[in-house]
CSV table of C-alpha atoms and ligand atoms in Angstrom, one decimal:
chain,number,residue,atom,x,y,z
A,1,UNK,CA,0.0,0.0,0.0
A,2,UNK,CA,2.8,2.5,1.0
A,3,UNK,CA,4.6,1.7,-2.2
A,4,UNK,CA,1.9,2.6,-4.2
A,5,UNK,CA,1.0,5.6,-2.4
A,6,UNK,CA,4.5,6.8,-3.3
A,7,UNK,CA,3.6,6.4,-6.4
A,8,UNK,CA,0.2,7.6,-6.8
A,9,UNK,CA,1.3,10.4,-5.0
A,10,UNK,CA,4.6,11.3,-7.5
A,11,UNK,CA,1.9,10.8,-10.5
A,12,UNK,CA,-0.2,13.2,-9.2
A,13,UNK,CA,-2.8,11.3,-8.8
A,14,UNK,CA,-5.5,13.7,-6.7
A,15,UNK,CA,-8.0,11.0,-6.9
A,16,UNK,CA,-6.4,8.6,-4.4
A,17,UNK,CA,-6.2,11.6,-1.8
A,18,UNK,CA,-9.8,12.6,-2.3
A,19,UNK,CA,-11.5,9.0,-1.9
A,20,UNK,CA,-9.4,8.9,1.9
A,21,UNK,CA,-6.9,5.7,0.7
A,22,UNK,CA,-3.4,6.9,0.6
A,23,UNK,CA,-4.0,8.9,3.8
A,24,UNK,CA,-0.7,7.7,5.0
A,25,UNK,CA,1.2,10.4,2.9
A,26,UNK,CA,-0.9,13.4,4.3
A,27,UNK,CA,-0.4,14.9,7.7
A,28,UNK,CA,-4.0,14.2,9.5
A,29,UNK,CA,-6.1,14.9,12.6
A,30,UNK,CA,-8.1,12.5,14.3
A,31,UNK,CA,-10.5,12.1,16.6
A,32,UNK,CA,-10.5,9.4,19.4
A,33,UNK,CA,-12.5,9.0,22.5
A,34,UNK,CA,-10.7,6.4,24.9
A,35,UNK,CA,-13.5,4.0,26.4
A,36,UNK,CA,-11.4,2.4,29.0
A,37,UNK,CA,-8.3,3.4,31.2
A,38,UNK,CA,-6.1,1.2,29.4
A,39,UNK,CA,-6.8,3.0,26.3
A,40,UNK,CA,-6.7,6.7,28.0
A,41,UNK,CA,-2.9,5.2,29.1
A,42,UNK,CA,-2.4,4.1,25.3
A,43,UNK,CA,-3.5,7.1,24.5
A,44,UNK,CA,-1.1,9.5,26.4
A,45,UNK,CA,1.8,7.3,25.1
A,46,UNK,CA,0.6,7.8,21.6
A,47,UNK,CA,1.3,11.2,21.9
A,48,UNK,CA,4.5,12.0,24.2
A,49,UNK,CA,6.1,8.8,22.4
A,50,UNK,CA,5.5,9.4,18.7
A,51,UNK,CA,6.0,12.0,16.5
A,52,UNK,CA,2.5,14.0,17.2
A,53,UNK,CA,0.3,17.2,18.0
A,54,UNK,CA,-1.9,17.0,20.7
A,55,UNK,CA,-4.7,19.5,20.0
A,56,UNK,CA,-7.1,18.4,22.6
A,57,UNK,CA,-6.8,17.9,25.5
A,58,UNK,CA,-3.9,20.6,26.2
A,59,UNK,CA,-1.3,18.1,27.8
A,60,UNK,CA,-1.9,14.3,27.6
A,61,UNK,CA,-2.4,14.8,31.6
A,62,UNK,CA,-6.0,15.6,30.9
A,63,UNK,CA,-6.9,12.3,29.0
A,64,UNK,CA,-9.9,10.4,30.5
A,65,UNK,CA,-12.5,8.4,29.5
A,66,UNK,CA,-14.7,8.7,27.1
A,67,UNK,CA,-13.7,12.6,26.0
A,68,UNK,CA,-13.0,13.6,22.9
A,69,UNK,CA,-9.0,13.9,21.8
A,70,UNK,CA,-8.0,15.8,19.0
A,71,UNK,CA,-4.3,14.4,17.6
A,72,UNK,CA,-2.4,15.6,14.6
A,73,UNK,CA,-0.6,12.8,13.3
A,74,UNK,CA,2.0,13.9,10.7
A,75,UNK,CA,2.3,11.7,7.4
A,76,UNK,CA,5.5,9.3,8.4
A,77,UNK,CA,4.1,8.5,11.9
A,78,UNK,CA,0.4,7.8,10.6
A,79,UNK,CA,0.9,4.1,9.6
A,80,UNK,CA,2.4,3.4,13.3
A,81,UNK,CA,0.1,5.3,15.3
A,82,UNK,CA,-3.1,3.7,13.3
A,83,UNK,CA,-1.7,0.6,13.2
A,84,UNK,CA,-1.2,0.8,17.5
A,85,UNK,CA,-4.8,2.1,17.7
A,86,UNK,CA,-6.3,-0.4,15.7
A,87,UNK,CA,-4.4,-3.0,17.7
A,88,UNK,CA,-5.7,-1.9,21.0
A,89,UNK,CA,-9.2,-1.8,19.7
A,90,UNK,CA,-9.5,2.1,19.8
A,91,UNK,CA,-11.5,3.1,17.1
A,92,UNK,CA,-11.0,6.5,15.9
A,93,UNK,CA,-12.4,9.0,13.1
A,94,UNK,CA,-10.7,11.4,11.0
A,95,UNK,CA,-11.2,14.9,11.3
A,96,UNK,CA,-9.0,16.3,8.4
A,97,UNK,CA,-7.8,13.7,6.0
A,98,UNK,CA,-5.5,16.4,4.3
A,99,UNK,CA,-4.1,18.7,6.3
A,100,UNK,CA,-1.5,19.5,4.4
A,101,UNK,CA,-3.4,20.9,2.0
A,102,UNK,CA,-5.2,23.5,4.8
A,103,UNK,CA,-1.7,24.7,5.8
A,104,UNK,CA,-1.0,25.3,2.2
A,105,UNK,CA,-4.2,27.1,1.9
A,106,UNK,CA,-3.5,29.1,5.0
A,107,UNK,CA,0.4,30.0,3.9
A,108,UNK,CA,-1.0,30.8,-0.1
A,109,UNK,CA,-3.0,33.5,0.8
A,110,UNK,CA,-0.7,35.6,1.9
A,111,UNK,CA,0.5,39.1,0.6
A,112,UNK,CA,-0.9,40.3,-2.7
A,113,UNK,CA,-1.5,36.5,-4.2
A,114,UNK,CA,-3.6,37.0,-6.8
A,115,UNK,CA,-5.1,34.0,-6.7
A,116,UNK,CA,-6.9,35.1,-3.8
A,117,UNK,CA,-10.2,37.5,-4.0
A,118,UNK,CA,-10.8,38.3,-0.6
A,119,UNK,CA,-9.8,41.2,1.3
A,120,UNK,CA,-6.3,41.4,3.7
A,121,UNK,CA,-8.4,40.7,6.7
A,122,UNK,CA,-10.2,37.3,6.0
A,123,UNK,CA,-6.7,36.4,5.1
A,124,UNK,CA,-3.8,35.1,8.0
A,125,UNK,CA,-0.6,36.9,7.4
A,126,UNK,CA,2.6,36.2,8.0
A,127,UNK,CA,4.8,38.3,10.8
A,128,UNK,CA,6.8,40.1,8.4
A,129,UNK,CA,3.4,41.3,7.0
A,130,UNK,CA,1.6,42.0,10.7
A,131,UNK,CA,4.7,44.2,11.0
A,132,UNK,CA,4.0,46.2,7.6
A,133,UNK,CA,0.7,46.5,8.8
A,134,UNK,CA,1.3,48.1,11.8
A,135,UNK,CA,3.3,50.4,10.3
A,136,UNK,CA,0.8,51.1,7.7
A,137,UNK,CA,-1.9,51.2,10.3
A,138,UNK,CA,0.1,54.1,11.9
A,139,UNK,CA,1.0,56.2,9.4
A,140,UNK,CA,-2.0,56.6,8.0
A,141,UNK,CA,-4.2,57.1,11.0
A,142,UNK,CA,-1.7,59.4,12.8
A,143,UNK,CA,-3.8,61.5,14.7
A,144,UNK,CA,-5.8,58.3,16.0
A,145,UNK,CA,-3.7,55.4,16.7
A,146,UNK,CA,-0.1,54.7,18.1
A,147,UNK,CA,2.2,52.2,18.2
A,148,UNK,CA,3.7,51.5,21.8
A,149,UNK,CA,6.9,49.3,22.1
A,150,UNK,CA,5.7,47.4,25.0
A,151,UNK,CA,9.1,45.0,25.3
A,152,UNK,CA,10.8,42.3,22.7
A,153,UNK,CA,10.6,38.6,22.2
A,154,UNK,CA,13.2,36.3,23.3
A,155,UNK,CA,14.8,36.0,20.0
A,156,UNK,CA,14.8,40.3,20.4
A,157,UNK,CA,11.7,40.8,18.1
A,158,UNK,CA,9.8,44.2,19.0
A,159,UNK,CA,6.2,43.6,20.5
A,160,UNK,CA,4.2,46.7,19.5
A,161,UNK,CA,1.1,47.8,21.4
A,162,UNK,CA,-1.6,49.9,19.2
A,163,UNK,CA,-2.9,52.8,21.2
A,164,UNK,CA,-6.5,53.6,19.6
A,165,UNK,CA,-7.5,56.6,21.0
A,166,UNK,CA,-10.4,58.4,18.9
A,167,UNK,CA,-11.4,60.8,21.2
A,168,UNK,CA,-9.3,62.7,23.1
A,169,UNK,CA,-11.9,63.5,26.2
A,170,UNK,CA,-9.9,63.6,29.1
A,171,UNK,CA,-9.6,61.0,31.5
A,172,UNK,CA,-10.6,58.2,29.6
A,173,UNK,CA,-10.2,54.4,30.9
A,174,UNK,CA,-8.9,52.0,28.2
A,175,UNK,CA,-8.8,48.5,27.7
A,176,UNK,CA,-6.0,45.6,26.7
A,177,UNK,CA,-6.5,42.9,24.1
A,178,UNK,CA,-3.8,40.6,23.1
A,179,UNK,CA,-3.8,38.1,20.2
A,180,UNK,CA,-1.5,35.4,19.9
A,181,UNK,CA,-0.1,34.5,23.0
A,182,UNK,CA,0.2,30.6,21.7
A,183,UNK,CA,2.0,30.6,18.0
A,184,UNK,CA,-0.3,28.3,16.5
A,185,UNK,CA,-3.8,29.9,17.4
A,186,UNK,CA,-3.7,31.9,13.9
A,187,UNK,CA,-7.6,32.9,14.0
A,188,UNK,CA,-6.2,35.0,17.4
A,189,UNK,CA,-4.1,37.5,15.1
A,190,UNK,CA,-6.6,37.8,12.5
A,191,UNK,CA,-8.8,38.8,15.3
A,192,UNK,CA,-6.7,41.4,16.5
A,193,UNK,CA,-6.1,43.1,12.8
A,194,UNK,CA,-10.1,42.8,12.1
A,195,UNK,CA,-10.4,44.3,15.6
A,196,UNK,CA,-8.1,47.6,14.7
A,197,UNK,CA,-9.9,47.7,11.3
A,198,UNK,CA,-13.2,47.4,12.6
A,199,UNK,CA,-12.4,50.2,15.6
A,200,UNK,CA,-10.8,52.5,12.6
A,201,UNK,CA,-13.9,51.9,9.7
A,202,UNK,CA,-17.2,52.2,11.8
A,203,UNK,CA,-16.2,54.4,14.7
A,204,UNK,CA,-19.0,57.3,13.9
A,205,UNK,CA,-20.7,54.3,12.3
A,206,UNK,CA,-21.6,51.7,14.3
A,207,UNK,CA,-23.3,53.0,18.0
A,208,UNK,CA,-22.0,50.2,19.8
A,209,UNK,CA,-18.0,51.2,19.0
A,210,UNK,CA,-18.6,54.8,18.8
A,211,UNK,CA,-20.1,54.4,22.3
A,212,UNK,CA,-17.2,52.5,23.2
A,213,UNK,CA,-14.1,54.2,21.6
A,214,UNK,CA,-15.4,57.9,22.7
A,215,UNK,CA,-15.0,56.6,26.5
A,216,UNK,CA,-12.2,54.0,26.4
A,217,UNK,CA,-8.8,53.9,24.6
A,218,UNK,CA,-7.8,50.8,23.5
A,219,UNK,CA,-4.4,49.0,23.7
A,220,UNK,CA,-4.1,46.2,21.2
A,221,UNK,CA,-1.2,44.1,20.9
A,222,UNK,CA,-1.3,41.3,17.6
A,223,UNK,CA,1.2,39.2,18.5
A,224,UNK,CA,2.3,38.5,21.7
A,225,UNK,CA,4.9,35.5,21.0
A,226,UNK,CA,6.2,36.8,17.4
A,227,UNK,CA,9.3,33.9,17.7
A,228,UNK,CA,6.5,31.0,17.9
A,229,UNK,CA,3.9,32.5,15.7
A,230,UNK,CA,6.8,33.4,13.0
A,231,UNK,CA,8.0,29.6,13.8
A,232,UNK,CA,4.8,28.1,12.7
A,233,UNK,CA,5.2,30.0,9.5
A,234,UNK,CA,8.5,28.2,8.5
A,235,UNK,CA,9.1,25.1,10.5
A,236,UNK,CA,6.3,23.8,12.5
A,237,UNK,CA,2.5,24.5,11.9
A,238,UNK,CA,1.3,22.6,15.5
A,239,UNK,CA,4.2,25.5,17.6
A,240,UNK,CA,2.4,26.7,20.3
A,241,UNK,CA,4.3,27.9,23.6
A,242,UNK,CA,7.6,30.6,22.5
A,243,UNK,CA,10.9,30.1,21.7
A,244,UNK,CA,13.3,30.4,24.8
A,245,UNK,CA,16.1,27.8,25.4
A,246,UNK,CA,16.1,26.1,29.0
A,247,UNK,CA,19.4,25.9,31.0
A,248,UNK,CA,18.4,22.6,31.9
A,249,UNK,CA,16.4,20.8,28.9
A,250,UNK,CA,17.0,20.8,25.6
A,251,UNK,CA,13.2,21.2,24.9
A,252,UNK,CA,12.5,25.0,23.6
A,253,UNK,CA,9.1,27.1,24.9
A,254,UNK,CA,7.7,28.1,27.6
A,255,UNK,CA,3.7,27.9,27.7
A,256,UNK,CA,3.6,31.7,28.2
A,257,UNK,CA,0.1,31.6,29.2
A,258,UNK,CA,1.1,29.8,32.4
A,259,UNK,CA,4.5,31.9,32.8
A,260,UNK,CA,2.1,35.0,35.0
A,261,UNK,CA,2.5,35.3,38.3
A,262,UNK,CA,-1.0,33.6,39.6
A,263,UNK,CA,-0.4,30.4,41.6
A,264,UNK,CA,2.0,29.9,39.3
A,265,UNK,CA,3.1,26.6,38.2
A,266,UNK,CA,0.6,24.8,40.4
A,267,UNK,CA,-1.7,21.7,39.5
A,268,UNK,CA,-2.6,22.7,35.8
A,269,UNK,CA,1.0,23.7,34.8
A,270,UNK,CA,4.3,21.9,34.8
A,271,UNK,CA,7.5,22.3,35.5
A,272,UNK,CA,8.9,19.9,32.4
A,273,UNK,CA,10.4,22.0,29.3
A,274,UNK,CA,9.5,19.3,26.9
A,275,UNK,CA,5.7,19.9,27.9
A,276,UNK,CA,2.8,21.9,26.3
A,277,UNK,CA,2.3,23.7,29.4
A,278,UNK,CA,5.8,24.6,30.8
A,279,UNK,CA,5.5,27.3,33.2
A,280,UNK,CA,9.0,28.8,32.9
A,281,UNK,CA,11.7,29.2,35.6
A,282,UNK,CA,9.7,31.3,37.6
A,283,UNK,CA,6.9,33.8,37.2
A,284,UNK,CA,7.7,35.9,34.1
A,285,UNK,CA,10.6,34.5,33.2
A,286,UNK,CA,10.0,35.3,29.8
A,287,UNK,CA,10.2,38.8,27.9
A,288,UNK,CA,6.8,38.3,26.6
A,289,UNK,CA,4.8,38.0,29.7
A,290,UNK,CA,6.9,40.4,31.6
A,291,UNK,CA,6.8,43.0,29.2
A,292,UNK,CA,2.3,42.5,29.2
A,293,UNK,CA,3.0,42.5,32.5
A,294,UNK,CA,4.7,45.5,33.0
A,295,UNK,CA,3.1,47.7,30.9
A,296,UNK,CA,-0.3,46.5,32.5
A,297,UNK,CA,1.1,47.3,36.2
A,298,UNK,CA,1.7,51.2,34.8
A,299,UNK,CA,-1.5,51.7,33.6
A,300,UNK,CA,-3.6,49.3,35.7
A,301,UNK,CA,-5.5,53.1,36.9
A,302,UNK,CA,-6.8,53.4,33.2
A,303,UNK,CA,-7.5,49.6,32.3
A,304,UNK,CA,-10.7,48.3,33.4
A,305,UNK,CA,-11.3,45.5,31.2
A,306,UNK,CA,-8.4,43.0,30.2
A,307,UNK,CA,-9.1,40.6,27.0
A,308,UNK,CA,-6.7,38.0,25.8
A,309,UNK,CA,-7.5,36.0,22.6
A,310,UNK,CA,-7.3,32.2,22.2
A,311,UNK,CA,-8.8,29.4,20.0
A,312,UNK,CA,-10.5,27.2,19.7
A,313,UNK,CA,-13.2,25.7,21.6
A,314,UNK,CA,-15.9,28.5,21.4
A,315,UNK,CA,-15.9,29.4,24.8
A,316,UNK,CA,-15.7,32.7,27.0
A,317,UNK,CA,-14.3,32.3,30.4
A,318,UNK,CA,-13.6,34.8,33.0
A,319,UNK,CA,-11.2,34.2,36.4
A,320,UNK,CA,-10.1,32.3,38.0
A,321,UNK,CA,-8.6,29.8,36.0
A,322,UNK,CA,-5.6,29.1,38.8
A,323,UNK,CA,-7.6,27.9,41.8
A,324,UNK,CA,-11.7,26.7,42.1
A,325,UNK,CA,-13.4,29.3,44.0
A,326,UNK,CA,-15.1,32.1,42.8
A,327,UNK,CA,-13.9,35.2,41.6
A,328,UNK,CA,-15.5,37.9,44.1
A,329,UNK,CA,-17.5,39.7,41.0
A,330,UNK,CA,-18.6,36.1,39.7
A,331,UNK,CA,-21.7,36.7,39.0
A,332,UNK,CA,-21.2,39.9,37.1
A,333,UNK,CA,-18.9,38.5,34.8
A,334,UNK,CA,-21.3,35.1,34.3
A,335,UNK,CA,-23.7,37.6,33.3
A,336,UNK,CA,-21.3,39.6,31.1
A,337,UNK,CA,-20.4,36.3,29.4
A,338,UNK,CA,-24.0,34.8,29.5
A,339,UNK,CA,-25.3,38.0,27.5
A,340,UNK,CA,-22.5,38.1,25.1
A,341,UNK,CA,-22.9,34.4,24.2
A,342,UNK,CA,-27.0,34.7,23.7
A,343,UNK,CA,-26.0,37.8,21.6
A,344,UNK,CA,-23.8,35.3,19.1
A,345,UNK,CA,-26.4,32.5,19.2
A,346,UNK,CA,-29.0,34.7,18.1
A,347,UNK,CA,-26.9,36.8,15.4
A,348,UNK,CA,-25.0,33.6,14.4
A,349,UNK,CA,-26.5,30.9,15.5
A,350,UNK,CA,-23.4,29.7,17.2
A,351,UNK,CA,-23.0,28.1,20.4
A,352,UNK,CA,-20.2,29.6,22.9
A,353,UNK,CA,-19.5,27.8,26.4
A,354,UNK,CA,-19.0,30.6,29.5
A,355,UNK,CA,-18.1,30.6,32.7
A,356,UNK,CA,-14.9,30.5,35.1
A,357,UNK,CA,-12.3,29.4,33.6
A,358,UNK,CA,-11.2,26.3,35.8
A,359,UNK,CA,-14.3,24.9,36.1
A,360,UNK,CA,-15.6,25.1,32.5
A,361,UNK,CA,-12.3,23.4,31.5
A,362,UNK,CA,-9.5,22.8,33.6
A,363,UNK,CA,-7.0,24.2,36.4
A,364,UNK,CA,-4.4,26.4,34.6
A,365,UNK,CA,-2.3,28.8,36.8
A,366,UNK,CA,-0.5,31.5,35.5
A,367,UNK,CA,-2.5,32.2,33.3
A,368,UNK,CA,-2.6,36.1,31.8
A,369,UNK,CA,-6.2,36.9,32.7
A,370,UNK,CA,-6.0,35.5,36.4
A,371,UNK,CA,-3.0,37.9,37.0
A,372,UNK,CA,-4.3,41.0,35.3
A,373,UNK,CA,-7.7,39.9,37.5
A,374,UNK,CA,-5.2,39.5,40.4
A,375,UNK,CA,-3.7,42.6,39.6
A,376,UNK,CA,-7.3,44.8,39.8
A,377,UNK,CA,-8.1,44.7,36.6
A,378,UNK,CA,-11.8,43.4,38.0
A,379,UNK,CA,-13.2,42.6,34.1
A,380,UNK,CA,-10.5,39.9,32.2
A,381,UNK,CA,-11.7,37.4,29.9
A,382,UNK,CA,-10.1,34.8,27.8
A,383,UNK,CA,-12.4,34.2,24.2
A,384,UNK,CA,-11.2,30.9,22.8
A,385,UNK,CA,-12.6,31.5,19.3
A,386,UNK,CA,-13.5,29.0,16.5
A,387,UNK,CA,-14.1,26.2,15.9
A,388,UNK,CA,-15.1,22.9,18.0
A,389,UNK,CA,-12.5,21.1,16.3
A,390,UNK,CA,-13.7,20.5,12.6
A,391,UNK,CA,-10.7,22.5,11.9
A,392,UNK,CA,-9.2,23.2,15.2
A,393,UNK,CA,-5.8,25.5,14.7
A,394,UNK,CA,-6.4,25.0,10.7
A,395,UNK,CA,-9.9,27.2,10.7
A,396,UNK,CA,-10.0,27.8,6.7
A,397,UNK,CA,-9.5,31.8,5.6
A,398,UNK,CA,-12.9,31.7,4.6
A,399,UNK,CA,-14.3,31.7,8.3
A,400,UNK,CA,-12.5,34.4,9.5
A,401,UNK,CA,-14.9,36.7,9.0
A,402,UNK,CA,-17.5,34.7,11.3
A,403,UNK,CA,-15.3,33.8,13.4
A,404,UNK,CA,-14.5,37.5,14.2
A,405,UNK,CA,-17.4,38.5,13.6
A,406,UNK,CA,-18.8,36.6,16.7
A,407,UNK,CA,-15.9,37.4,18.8
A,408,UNK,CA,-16.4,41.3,17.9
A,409,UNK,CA,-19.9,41.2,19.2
A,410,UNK,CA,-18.7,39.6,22.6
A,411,UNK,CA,-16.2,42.4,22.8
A,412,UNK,CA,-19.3,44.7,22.3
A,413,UNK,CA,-21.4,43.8,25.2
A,414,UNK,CA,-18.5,43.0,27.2
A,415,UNK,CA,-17.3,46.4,27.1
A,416,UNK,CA,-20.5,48.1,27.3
A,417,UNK,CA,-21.3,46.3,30.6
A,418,UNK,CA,-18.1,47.6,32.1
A,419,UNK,CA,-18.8,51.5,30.8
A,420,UNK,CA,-21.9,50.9,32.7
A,421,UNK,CA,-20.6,49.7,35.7
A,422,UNK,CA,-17.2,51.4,36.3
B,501,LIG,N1,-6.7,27.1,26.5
B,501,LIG,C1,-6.1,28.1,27.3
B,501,LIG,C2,-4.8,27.6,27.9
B,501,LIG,O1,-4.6,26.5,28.1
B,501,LIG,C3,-7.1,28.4,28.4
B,501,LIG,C4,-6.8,29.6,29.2
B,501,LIG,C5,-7.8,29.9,30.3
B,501,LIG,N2,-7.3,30.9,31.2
B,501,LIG,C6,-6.3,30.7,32.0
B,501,LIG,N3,-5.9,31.6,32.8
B,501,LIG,N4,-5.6,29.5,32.1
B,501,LIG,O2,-3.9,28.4,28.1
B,502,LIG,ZN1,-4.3,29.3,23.6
């Protein structure tokens, strides 16, 4: 079979691909739900032994019966991996037969491809290009919107902050929103860009952002982990934590979502390098999360509402993720969440999970929006964006839009509910 997939595959032969045989030359995603603990244990060796991509669950920790995992299995490691499954009796479904072919898709449309009719926002775009775009984006809004240079990466890239500030009343509070804290959550980025375009093209428009941009400014910063996110552009697609060396490991990243200083590195985190969820040698150990950090500890008096973008899983949760008790404003920010997700069912049909953090999915200190909540920045959410896992980190160009689109009207009420309140 292998031999003539080779072959098929040299020839050209699209046909094979399409009808599902061959799969073993395409990098796939597949979907298996464990039934017993032998298989959950089968399962986490799968995935820390072989050459894979654990979407779902985070960390292979997290496996347990009869929930769903989402695995990446790149083309030279599918035979083994199926062939170990099948042997086990674990039956399992495939989510993405081709993946390749989504990365392509993603990559292709960059820049000024002709090939592709839509517009520069439903397309992803490659760090050298999010940097032209800030650029652009300043010069030729200058009296509206600055760039900040909040810190640099560990591999010394700069991490611009836009400052939107349409209205220069005095006194006005702001609020933060990063995008791409993990590398391969490219949906988050896109967000961020449709976010700065939105604020820029309807404000004296649209009520709802007029309301909100003539009383808040609005600090927005695309990429926070520029060395992973430009990583999965050239090397590795599945890249998700940055790009620090450890004195002790020869494994790179550190999970800079659980690198903040908020029960850091307690159950939900670990201190292993070669794992998803490395929390770093100590609290903001890295330049990316201490340079949020800092900047977010000088203007904490101004920012009221914190919002850092993730995907996916559709879901908008809200402190604490680090321990199980409730926040002490719980049940305002359930209801800021509740209203937000009706608001996308009923505009897009579209069904968005809410609610603390480590209860709707798991324990995960150190995580940004516990320690800007920590800090006293009382509103901080973290929107985990498209999709449920159809796609999962490869959400096709063509859903951008929606998929913004939904998270822009969370941002709406969210913000809204703050203006009232604070
Ligand atoms: N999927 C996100 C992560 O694992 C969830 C973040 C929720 N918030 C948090 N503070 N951990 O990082
Ligand atoms: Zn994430």
């Amino acid at each position: 079979m292998t031999v003539l997939c080779f072959f098929l595959v040299f020839m050209n032969v699209d046909l094979f691909l399409k009808t599902g045989h061959c799969a073993e030359t395409r990098d796939q995603i597949l979907s298996i739900t464990p039934k017993t603990q032998e298989q959950v244990d089968l399962l986490k060796n799968v995935s820390t032994q072989y050459e894979t991509s654990l979407w779902q669950p985070v960390s292979p920790q997290y496996i347990r019966e009869e929930a769903q995992v989402h695995l990446f299995v790149p083309a030279n490691s599918s035979e083994t991996v199926k062939d170990l499954l099948q042997r086990h009796a674990i039956t399992h479904e495939v989510l993405l037969a081709n993946a390749n072919e989504l990365v392509e898709m993603q990559m292709r449309n960059d820049s000024t491809d002709p090939r592709s009719s839509s517009t520069f926002y439903e397309r992803y775009h490659s760090l050298e290009d999010i940097y032209d775009w800030i650029n652009r984006t300043t010069h030729d809004n200058p009296n509206t919107v600055k760039a900040i240079l909040v810190g640099s990466s560990y591999e010394k890239r700069p991490l611009y902050a836009l400052k939107l500030s349409l209205n220069d009343r005095p006194n006005k509070k702001a609020m933060w929103i990063d995008c791409g804290i993990h590398a391969r959550e490219w949906i988050s980025p896109a967000f961020c860009l449709w976010f700065v375009h939105y604020s820029l093209s309807f404000y004296k428009q649209n009520a709802d952002i007029t309301h909100i941009l003539d009383n808040m400014d609005v600090y927005v910063l695309p990429v926070m982990n520029p060395d992973g996110y430009k990583y999965t552009w050239t090397t590795n697609r599945m890249w998700r934590k940055n790009r620090s060396l450890s004195k002790r490991s020869a494994c790179i990243g550190v999970d800079l979502n659980r690198n903040f200083d908020a029960n850091w590195c307690t159950e939900g985190a670990s201190h292993d390098p070669c794992t998803e969820i490395y929390c770093g040698a100590f609290p903001e150990s890295e330049p990316e999360s201490q340079a949020v950090a800092d900047f977010l500890r000088s203007h904490k008096d101004s920012v009221q509402l914190y919002l850092t973008i993730h995907s996916y899983s559709q879901m908008l949760l809200f402190p604490y993720s680090c321990r199980l008790d409730e926040a002490e404003n719980h049940s305002d920010l359930l209801e800021m969440t509740q209203e937000a997700a009706q608001q996308i069912k009923r505009y897009y049909r579209n069904i968005y999970k809410h609610g603390a953090g480590a209860k709707t999915i798991y324990l995960a200190p150190g995580g940004s929006d516990d320690w800007a909540y920590i800090l006293g920045i009382k509103y901080a959410f973290t929107f985990e964006l498209q999709d449920l896992g159809r796609y999962g980190f490869l959400l096709p160009p063509s859903r951008i839009s929606r998929a913004c689109n939904e998270a822009l009207l969370a941002v709406k009420v969210i913000a809204q509910r703050v203006l009232e309140k604070t």
